[in-house]
Coordinates of N, CA and C and ligand atoms in Angstrom, one line a residue:
X83 N 0.8 -1.1 0.2 CA -0.4 -0.2 -0.5 C 1.4 1.0 0.0
X84 N 0.8 1.7 -1.3 CA 1.2 3.6 -0.2 C 1.0 4.3 0.1
X85 N 2.4 5.1 1.0 CA 2.2 5.5 2.2 C 0.6 6.8 2.3
X86 N -0.2 6.3 2.8 CA -1.1 7.8 2.9 C 0.0 9.5 3.4
X87 N -1.2 10.3 2.8 CA -1.1 11.9 2.2 C -1.8 12.1 3.7
X88 N -0.9 13.2 3.8 CA -1.4 13.8 5.1 C -1.9 15.6 4.9
X89 N -2.6 16.3 5.0 CA -2.7 17.6 4.9 C -2.6 18.3 6.5
X90 N -1.4 19.6 7.1 CA -1.0 19.5 8.1 C -2.3 21.7 8.6
X91 N -3.5 21.9 9.2 CA -4.2 22.8 8.8 C -3.0 23.6 9.9
X92 N -3.3 24.8 10.3 CA -2.4 25.3 11.0 C -2.6 26.8 10.8
X93 N -2.6 28.1 12.4 CA -2.6 29.5 12.1 C -1.6 30.2 12.8
X94 N -0.4 29.0 13.2 CA -0.3 29.5 14.1 C 1.7 29.7 13.9
X95 N 2.7 29.4 15.6 CA 3.5 29.5 15.2 C 4.4 27.8 15.3
X96 N 3.4 26.5 14.9 CA 3.9 25.6 14.1 C 5.0 24.3 15.1
X97 N 4.5 24.5 16.4 CA 5.6 23.9 17.0 C 4.8 22.1 17.1
X98 N 3.4 21.4 16.3 CA 3.0 20.8 16.2 C 3.5 20.0 15.2
X99 N 3.0 21.2 14.2 CA 3.9 20.4 13.0 C 4.9 20.2 12.1
X100 N 5.4 21.3 13.2 CA 7.1 21.0 13.7 C 7.5 19.3 13.6
X101 N 6.7 19.3 15.1 CA 6.7 17.5 16.1 C 6.2 17.3 15.4
X102 N 5.5 17.2 14.2 CA 5.0 16.0 13.5 C 5.7 16.0 12.6
X103 N 6.3 15.8 11.4 CA 7.1 16.4 10.4 C 8.6 15.6 11.1
X104 N 9.3 16.3 12.2 CA 10.4 15.5 13.0 C 10.1 14.4 13.9
X105 N 9.3 13.6 13.2 CA 9.0 12.0 13.4 C 9.8 10.9 12.7
X106 N 10.4 10.8 12.8 CA 11.9 9.4 12.2 C 10.4 9.3 11.3
X107 N 10.2 7.6 11.9 CA 9.0 6.5 11.3 C 7.9 7.5 11.3
X108 N 7.7 8.2 11.3 CA 6.2 8.7 10.5 C 5.2 8.0 9.5
X109 N 4.2 7.8 9.2 CA 3.7 6.6 8.9 C 3.0 7.3 7.4
X110 N 3.1 8.9 7.4 CA 2.3 9.8 6.6 C 3.5 10.2 5.8
X111 N 3.2 10.6 4.8 CA 4.0 11.7 4.6 C 3.5 13.2 4.2
X112 N 3.7 13.5 5.4 CA 2.8 15.7 4.5 C 2.8 16.3 3.6
X113 N 2.2 16.0 3.4 CA 2.2 17.1 1.7 C 1.7 17.8 1.2
X114 N 1.6 19.1 2.5 CA 0.5 20.0 2.1 C 0.4 20.8 4.0
X115 N 0.3 22.1 3.9 CA 0.4 22.8 5.1 C -1.0 23.6 4.6
X116 N -2.3 23.8 5.1 CA -2.8 24.9 4.9 C -3.4 25.8 5.9
X117 N -3.0 27.1 5.6 CA -3.1 28.0 7.3 C -3.8 29.0 6.4
X118 N -5.0 30.1 6.9 CA -5.7 30.8 7.1 C -5.2 32.1 7.9
X119 N -3.5 32.6 7.7 CA -2.7 33.3 8.0 C -2.4 34.0 7.3
X120 N -1.7 35.1 6.9 CA -0.8 35.0 6.2 C 1.2 35.7 7.0
X121 N 0.4 35.8 8.0 CA 1.9 36.4 8.6 C 2.4 35.4 9.3
X122 N 1.7 34.5 9.4 CA 1.7 33.3 10.9 C 3.3 32.6 10.3
X123 N 3.9 31.9 11.6 CA 4.8 32.0 11.4 C 5.0 30.1 11.2
X124 N 4.2 29.5 11.1 CA 4.0 27.9 10.5 C 4.2 28.2 8.8
X125 N 4.4 29.4 8.8 CA 4.4 28.9 7.0 C 6.1 29.0 7.6
X126 N 6.6 30.1 8.1 CA 7.9 29.6 7.8 C 8.2 28.6 8.1
X127 N 8.2 28.2 8.5 CA 9.0 26.0 9.1 C 8.6 25.6 7.6
X128 N 7.7 25.4 7.5 CA 6.8 24.3 6.4 C 7.7 24.5 5.2
X129 N 8.2 26.5 5.1 CA 8.9 26.9 3.7 C 10.6 26.0 4.0
X130 N 10.7 25.9 5.0 CA 12.4 25.5 5.8 C 12.6 23.9 6.1
X131 N 11.0 23.5 5.3 CA 10.8 21.7 5.6 C 10.7 21.6 4.4
X132 N 10.2 22.2 3.7 CA 10.1 22.3 2.1 C 8.6 21.4 1.8
X133 N 7.7 22.0 3.3 CA 6.6 21.6 2.6 C 5.8 22.4 1.4
X134 N 4.9 22.0 0.8 CA 4.4 22.9 -0.1 C 3.0 23.5 1.0
X135 N 3.1 24.7 0.9 CA 2.1 25.5 1.5 C 0.8 26.5 0.9
X136 N -0.9 25.9 1.5 CA -1.7 27.0 1.1 C -2.1 27.7 2.2
X137 N -1.9 28.8 1.1 CA -2.2 29.9 1.8 C -3.8 29.8 1.6
X138 N -5.1 30.8 2.8 CA -5.3 31.6 2.4 C -6.3 32.8 3.1
X139 N -7.1 33.4 2.3 CA -8.1 34.6 3.3 C -9.2 34.4 3.4
X140 N -9.4 33.9 4.6 CA -11.1 33.7 4.1 C -12.2 35.3 3.9
X141 N -11.6 35.7 4.7 CA -12.2 37.6 4.5 C -12.2 37.1 2.6
X142 N -11.7 36.9 1.9 CA -11.7 36.7 0.7 C -13.0 36.4 -0.1
X143 N -14.0 35.3 0.6 CA -14.4 34.6 0.1 C -16.0 34.4 1.4
X144 N -16.9 34.8 0.0 CA -18.3 34.4 0.7 C -18.7 34.2 1.1
X145 N -18.7 33.3 2.1 CA -18.5 32.4 3.5 C -17.8 31.2 3.4
X146 N -18.1 31.1 4.7 CA -16.8 29.5 4.9 C -17.1 28.4 4.1
X147 N -18.3 28.5 3.8 CA -19.0 27.1 3.0 C -18.1 27.6 1.1
X148 N -18.0 28.8 0.8 CA -17.0 28.8 0.1 C -15.5 29.0 -0.2
X149 N -15.0 28.8 1.1 CA -13.8 28.8 1.0 C -13.3 27.4 1.7
X150 N -13.9 25.9 2.4 CA -13.6 25.3 2.4 C -13.9 24.7 1.3
X151 N -15.3 25.0 0.5 CA -15.1 24.6 -0.7 C -13.6 24.1 -2.0
X152 N -13.2 25.1 -1.6 CA -12.4 25.7 -2.3 C -11.1 24.6 -1.8
X153 N -11.0 25.4 -0.8 CA -10.6 23.5 0.1 C -10.6 22.7 -0.2
X154 N -11.2 21.8 -0.1 CA -11.9 20.6 -0.6 C -10.8 19.7 -1.7
X155 N -11.0 20.9 -3.0 CA -10.4 21.1 -4.5 C -9.5 20.7 -4.1
X156 N -8.6 21.2 -3.2 CA -6.9 21.6 -3.3 C -7.0 20.5 -2.7
X157 N -7.2 19.5 -1.5 CA -6.9 18.6 -0.8 C -7.6 17.5 -2.1
X158 N -8.7 17.1 -2.5 CA -9.0 16.5 -3.6 C -7.2 16.6 -4.6
X159 N -7.4 17.5 -5.1 CA -6.1 17.1 -5.8 C -4.7 16.6 -5.4
X160 N -4.3 17.4 -4.8 CA -3.9 16.1 -3.7 C -3.2 15.0 -3.0
X161 N -5.0 15.4 -3.5 CA -4.9 13.5 -2.8 C -4.8 13.4 -1.3
X162 N -5.2 13.8 -0.5 CA -4.9 14.4 0.7 C -5.9 13.1 1.1
X163 N -5.6 12.0 2.5 CA -6.3 11.2 3.0 C -6.4 11.7 4.5
X164 N -5.7 12.2 5.2 CA -5.2 13.1 6.0 C -5.9 14.3 6.6
X165 N -7.0 15.1 7.6 CA -6.5 16.0 7.8 C -6.1 16.4 9.3
X166 N -4.4 16.8 10.0 CA -4.4 17.2 11.2 C -4.5 18.5 11.9
X167 N -5.6 18.6 12.6 CA -5.4 20.3 12.8 C -4.5 20.5 14.2
X168 N -4.0 21.2 14.3 CA -2.6 21.9 14.6 C -2.2 23.4 15.1
X169 N -3.8 23.5 15.7 CA -3.9 25.2 16.4 C -4.5 26.2 14.9
X170 N -5.2 24.7 14.2 CA -6.0 25.8 13.1 C -7.2 26.5 14.3
X171 N -7.2 27.7 13.9 CA -8.8 28.5 15.0 C -9.0 29.2 14.6
X172 N -10.4 28.7 13.4 CA -11.7 28.2 12.7 C -12.2 26.8 13.3
X173 N -13.1 27.4 13.3 CA -14.7 26.0 13.8 C -14.6 25.4 12.2
X174 N -14.3 24.2 11.8 CA -14.7 23.4 10.3 C -16.1 22.8 10.5
X175 N -16.8 23.1 8.9 CA -17.7 23.4 8.4 C -17.7 21.9 8.5
X176 N -19.4 22.2 8.1 CA -20.3 20.6 7.3 C -19.4 20.3 6.1
X177 N -18.9 21.4 4.5 CA -18.5 21.0 3.7 C -17.0 20.4 4.0
X178 N -16.5 20.6 4.7 CA -15.0 19.9 5.0 C -14.9 18.5 5.6
X179 N -16.1 18.9 6.8 CA -16.2 17.4 7.4 C -17.1 16.6 6.3
X180 N -17.5 16.8 6.0 CA -18.6 15.6 5.1 C -17.0 14.7 3.9
X181 N -16.5 15.9 3.1 CA -15.7 15.1 2.1 C -14.6 14.5 3.3
X182 N -14.1 14.4 4.6 CA -13.3 13.7 5.1 C -14.2 13.0 6.8
X183 N -14.5 12.4 6.2 CA -15.9 11.9 7.0 C -15.2 11.0 8.3
X184 N -14.6 11.6 9.4 CA -13.7 10.8 10.5 C -11.9 10.4 10.0
X185 N -12.0 11.5 9.1 CA -9.8 11.3 9.2 C -9.9 12.8 9.5
X186 N -10.7 13.4 10.3 CA -10.0 15.8 10.7 C -9.8 15.2 11.5
X187 N -8.5 15.5 12.5 CA -7.6 15.0 13.6 C -7.9 16.4 14.5
X188 N -7.5 16.4 15.6 CA -7.2 18.4 16.7 C -6.6 17.8 17.7
X189 N -5.7 18.3 17.7 CA -5.1 17.9 19.4 C -5.0 19.3 20.2
X190 N -6.2 19.0 21.9 CA -6.2 20.8 22.5 C -5.8 20.0 23.0
X191 N -5.0 21.7 23.7 CA -4.5 21.6 25.7 C -5.3 21.5 26.9
X192 N -6.0 19.8 26.6 CA -6.5 20.6 27.9 C -7.1 19.1 28.2
X193 N -8.0 18.8 29.2 CA -8.6 17.0 29.1 C -10.0 17.5 29.2
X194 N -10.1 17.1 27.4 CA -11.5 17.9 27.2 C -12.5 16.7 27.7
X195 N -14.4 16.6 28.5 CA -14.7 18.3 28.3 C -14.1 19.5 29.2
X196 N -13.7 19.6 29.8 CA -12.7 20.3 30.3 C -12.5 21.7 29.6
X197 N -12.0 23.5 29.9 CA -12.1 23.6 28.9 C -11.7 23.1 27.1
X198 N -12.9 23.7 26.7 CA -12.9 23.6 25.1 C -12.5 24.7 24.9
X199 N -12.1 25.2 23.9 CA -12.3 26.4 23.3 C -11.2 27.4 23.1
X200 N -11.1 28.5 23.3 CA -9.9 29.1 23.3 C -9.4 29.2 24.4
X201 N -8.3 29.5 24.4 CA -7.7 29.8 25.4 C -7.7 28.9 26.9
X202 N -7.3 27.0 26.2 CA -7.6 26.6 27.2 C -6.5 26.1 28.8
X203 N -5.4 26.5 28.1 CA -4.4 26.3 29.1 C -4.2 27.8 30.1
X204 N -5.1 29.2 29.7 CA -6.1 30.5 31.0 C -6.9 29.4 31.3
X205 N -7.2 28.8 30.5 CA -8.5 29.0 31.7 C -8.6 27.7 33.1
X206 N -7.8 27.0 32.2 CA -6.7 25.9 33.0 C -6.3 26.4 34.4
X207 N -5.5 27.3 34.2 CA -4.3 27.7 34.6 C -5.5 28.5 36.0
X208 N -6.2 29.2 35.2 CA -7.2 30.6 36.5 C -7.9 29.3 37.1
X209 N -8.8 28.3 37.1 CA -9.5 27.5 37.4 C -8.5 26.9 39.1
X210 N -7.7 26.9 38.5 CA -7.1 26.9 39.5 C -6.7 24.8 39.9
X211 N -7.0 24.1 38.8 CA -6.4 22.9 38.3 C -5.4 22.2 39.3
X212 N -5.2 21.2 39.5 CA -3.9 20.4 39.7 C -3.1 19.5 38.8
X213 N -4.8 19.3 37.9 CA -4.2 18.4 36.4 C -5.1 19.0 35.6
X214 N -4.5 18.8 34.4 CA -4.2 19.6 33.3 C -4.0 18.2 31.9
X215 N -4.0 18.6 31.0 CA -3.6 18.2 29.9 C -3.7 18.2 28.2
X216 N -3.7 17.5 28.0 CA -3.5 17.6 26.2 C -5.1 16.4 26.2
X217 N -5.9 16.7 24.8 CA -6.6 15.6 24.0 C -6.2 15.6 22.8
X218 N -6.6 14.5 22.2 CA -6.7 14.1 20.5 C -7.5 13.4 19.7
X219 N -8.5 14.3 19.1 CA -9.8 13.4 19.3 C -10.5 14.1 18.4
X220 N -11.2 13.0 17.3 CA -12.1 13.6 15.7 C -12.7 14.4 16.1
X221 N -12.7 15.2 15.1 CA -13.7 16.6 14.4 C -14.8 16.9 14.4
X222 N -16.3 17.2 14.8 CA -17.1 16.9 14.1 C -17.4 18.5 14.8
X223 N -19.1 18.7 14.1 CA -19.3 20.6 14.4 C -19.4 21.1 15.3
X224 N -18.8 20.6 16.0 CA -19.3 21.3 17.8 C -18.0 21.7 18.2
X225 N -17.0 22.8 18.6 CA -15.8 23.4 19.5 C -15.3 22.2 20.8
X226 N -14.2 21.7 19.9 CA -13.6 20.5 20.7 C -14.5 19.8 21.0
X227 N -15.9 19.1 20.6 CA -16.4 18.1 20.6 C -16.3 16.6 20.6
X228 N -15.6 17.0 19.3 CA -15.8 15.2 19.2 C -15.0 14.0 19.4
X229 N -15.0 12.6 19.7 CA -14.6 11.7 19.6 C -13.6 11.7 20.7
X230 N -12.7 10.7 21.3 CA -11.3 10.8 22.2 C -10.9 10.3 21.1
X231 N -9.8 10.3 20.9 CA -8.5 9.4 20.9 C -8.0 9.0 22.0
X232 N -7.4 10.1 22.2 CA -6.1 10.3 23.1 C -5.9 10.7 24.5
X233 N -6.1 10.9 25.6 CA -5.7 12.2 26.8 C -4.5 11.3 27.7
X234 N -3.6 12.2 27.3 CA -2.6 12.7 28.4 C -2.3 13.9 29.7
X235 N -2.6 13.1 31.0 CA -2.3 14.2 32.0 C -1.2 15.2 31.9
X236 N -1.1 16.1 32.3 CA -0.1 17.1 32.8 C -0.6 17.7 34.3
X237 N 0.6 17.9 34.9 CA 0.7 18.6 36.0 C 0.6 19.5 36.4
X238 N -0.4 20.8 36.9 CA -0.1 22.5 37.3 C 0.6 22.0 39.0
X239 N 2.0 22.5 38.3 CA 2.9 22.9 40.0 C 2.4 24.0 40.5
X240 N 2.4 24.1 41.7 CA 2.1 25.5 42.8 C 3.0 26.3 42.0
X241 N 4.5 26.3 41.7 CA 5.0 27.6 42.0 C 4.7 28.0 39.4
X242 N 3.8 26.8 38.9 CA 3.8 27.3 37.9 C 3.2 28.5 37.5
X243 N 3.7 29.4 35.9 CA 2.8 30.6 35.9 C 2.4 30.2 34.3
X244 N 1.5 30.9 33.7 CA 0.8 30.0 32.9 C 1.7 29.5 31.4
X245 N 3.2 30.8 31.3 CA 4.0 30.1 30.7 C 4.6 29.0 31.0
X246 N 5.1 28.7 31.8 CA 5.3 27.6 31.9 C 4.9 26.1 32.3
X247 N 3.3 26.9 32.2 CA 2.7 25.0 32.3 C 2.5 25.0 31.0
X248 N 2.5 26.3 30.0 CA 2.0 26.2 28.3 C 3.3 25.5 28.2
X249 N 4.4 25.8 28.5 CA 5.8 25.1 28.0 C 5.4 23.4 28.4
X250 N 5.1 23.5 29.9 CA 5.3 21.2 30.0 C 4.0 20.7 29.2
X251 N 2.6 21.7 28.6 CA 1.8 20.8 27.5 C 2.2 20.9 26.8
X252 N 2.7 21.5 25.7 CA 3.2 21.8 24.7 C 4.5 20.4 25.0
X253 N 5.0 20.7 25.1 CA 6.8 19.1 25.2 C 5.3 17.8 25.2
X254 N 4.0 17.4 25.8 CA 3.2 16.4 25.9 C 3.0 16.1 24.8
X255 N 2.2 17.2 23.8 CA 1.6 17.7 22.8 C 2.7 17.2 21.3
X256 N 3.7 17.4 21.2 CA 4.4 17.3 20.6 C 5.7 16.2 21.2
X257 N 5.1 14.9 21.8 CA 5.6 13.5 21.8 C 4.4 12.6 22.0
X258 N 2.6 13.3 22.2 CA 1.5 12.3 21.5 C 0.8 12.3 20.6
X259 N 1.0 13.9 19.6 CA 0.6 13.7 18.6 C 0.9 12.9 17.7
X260 N 2.7 13.5 17.1 CA 2.8 12.5 16.2 C 2.5 10.8 16.2
X261 N 2.4 10.3 17.3 CA 2.5 8.5 17.8 C 1.1 8.8 17.6
X262 N 0.3 8.9 17.6 CA -1.0 9.0 17.9 C -1.4 9.2 15.8
X263 N -1.2 10.3 15.6 CA -1.1 9.7 14.1 C -0.5 8.8 13.0
X264 N 1.0 8.1 14.1 CA 1.1 6.9 13.2 C 0.4 5.8 14.0
X265 N -0.8 5.4 14.9 CA -1.4 5.2 15.4 C -2.9 4.7 15.1
X266 N -3.0 5.5 14.3 CA -4.7 6.0 13.1 C -4.2 5.1 12.3
X267 N -3.0 5.8 11.1 CA -3.0 5.4 10.1 C -2.8 3.6 10.1
X268 N -1.8 3.1 11.0 CA -1.4 1.7 10.8 C -3.3 1.2 11.5
X269 N -3.7 1.9 12.2 CA -4.9 0.8 12.2 C -5.1 0.6 10.9
X270 N -5.1 2.0 10.5 CA -6.5 2.0 9.2 C -6.1 1.2 8.1
X271 N -4.6 1.2 8.2 CA -3.8 -0.1 7.4 C -4.0 -1.2 7.1
X272 N -3.9 -1.6 9.1 CA -4.4 -3.0 9.2 C -5.8 -3.1 9.1
X273 N -7.3 -2.4 9.1 CA -8.1 -2.5 8.9 C -8.5 -3.1 7.3
X274 N -8.1 -2.3 7.0 CA -7.6 -2.9 5.3 C -7.1 -3.9 4.7
X275 N -6.3 -5.3 5.0 CA -5.9 -5.9 5.0 C -7.0 -7.0 5.1
Ligands
GRF444 C1 -1.4 23.8 20.7 O1 -1.2 23.9 21.8 C2 -2.8 22.8 20.1 O2 -2.9 22.2 21.5 C3 -3.8 24.0 20.2 O3 -3.3 24.9 19.1 C4 -1.9 24.8 19.8 C5 -1.0 25.5 18.8 O4 0.0 25.4 19.2 N1 -4.8 23.8 19.5 P1 1.9 25.2 17.8 O5 1.1 25.6 16.8 O6 1.5 24.4 17.2 O7 3.1 25.6 18.7

């Protein structure tokens, strides 16, 4: 079977993009970065790694449906099997969800269902919890509500600032996301044999 092809969707720094790309035995090829912010640092990271980019401005389209239709065309052209969201700051709509049913995955920096949505790390820090974590899940039409694939706990230490907590969470993300990417692809390959 030929290697599965994946696109990463990201809007920000791209540390997860980098971690997935850097996994030496990654079970898929990362063949595209999709980004909705023209100045995002993740674009530089993709250029550095020679991963092709598709940067779009959602404001130039009449609707979410219109830009997602364009994305679906591009993703089909590139024969994409999987979409991994890594800090993509938009809600995925029905157009993309239907075209890639069961093939869109997200990582979220909390133990869902706790602290969904924006600034999950800040929410957990302000709430004063002793344990937070990381969740990898399938994407559905809600905000961080899709079926959970894997979770890892991360302690909040008494001396933590929001920043040190973020660093600890991101270190866990960088291990868990590439690992789950491989696990998902291996499971699908086993099932198709
Ligand atoms: C990560 O913390 C991820 O969990 C969340 O957005 C952040 C993206 O960070 N969805 P980066 O751009 O991968 O550094």
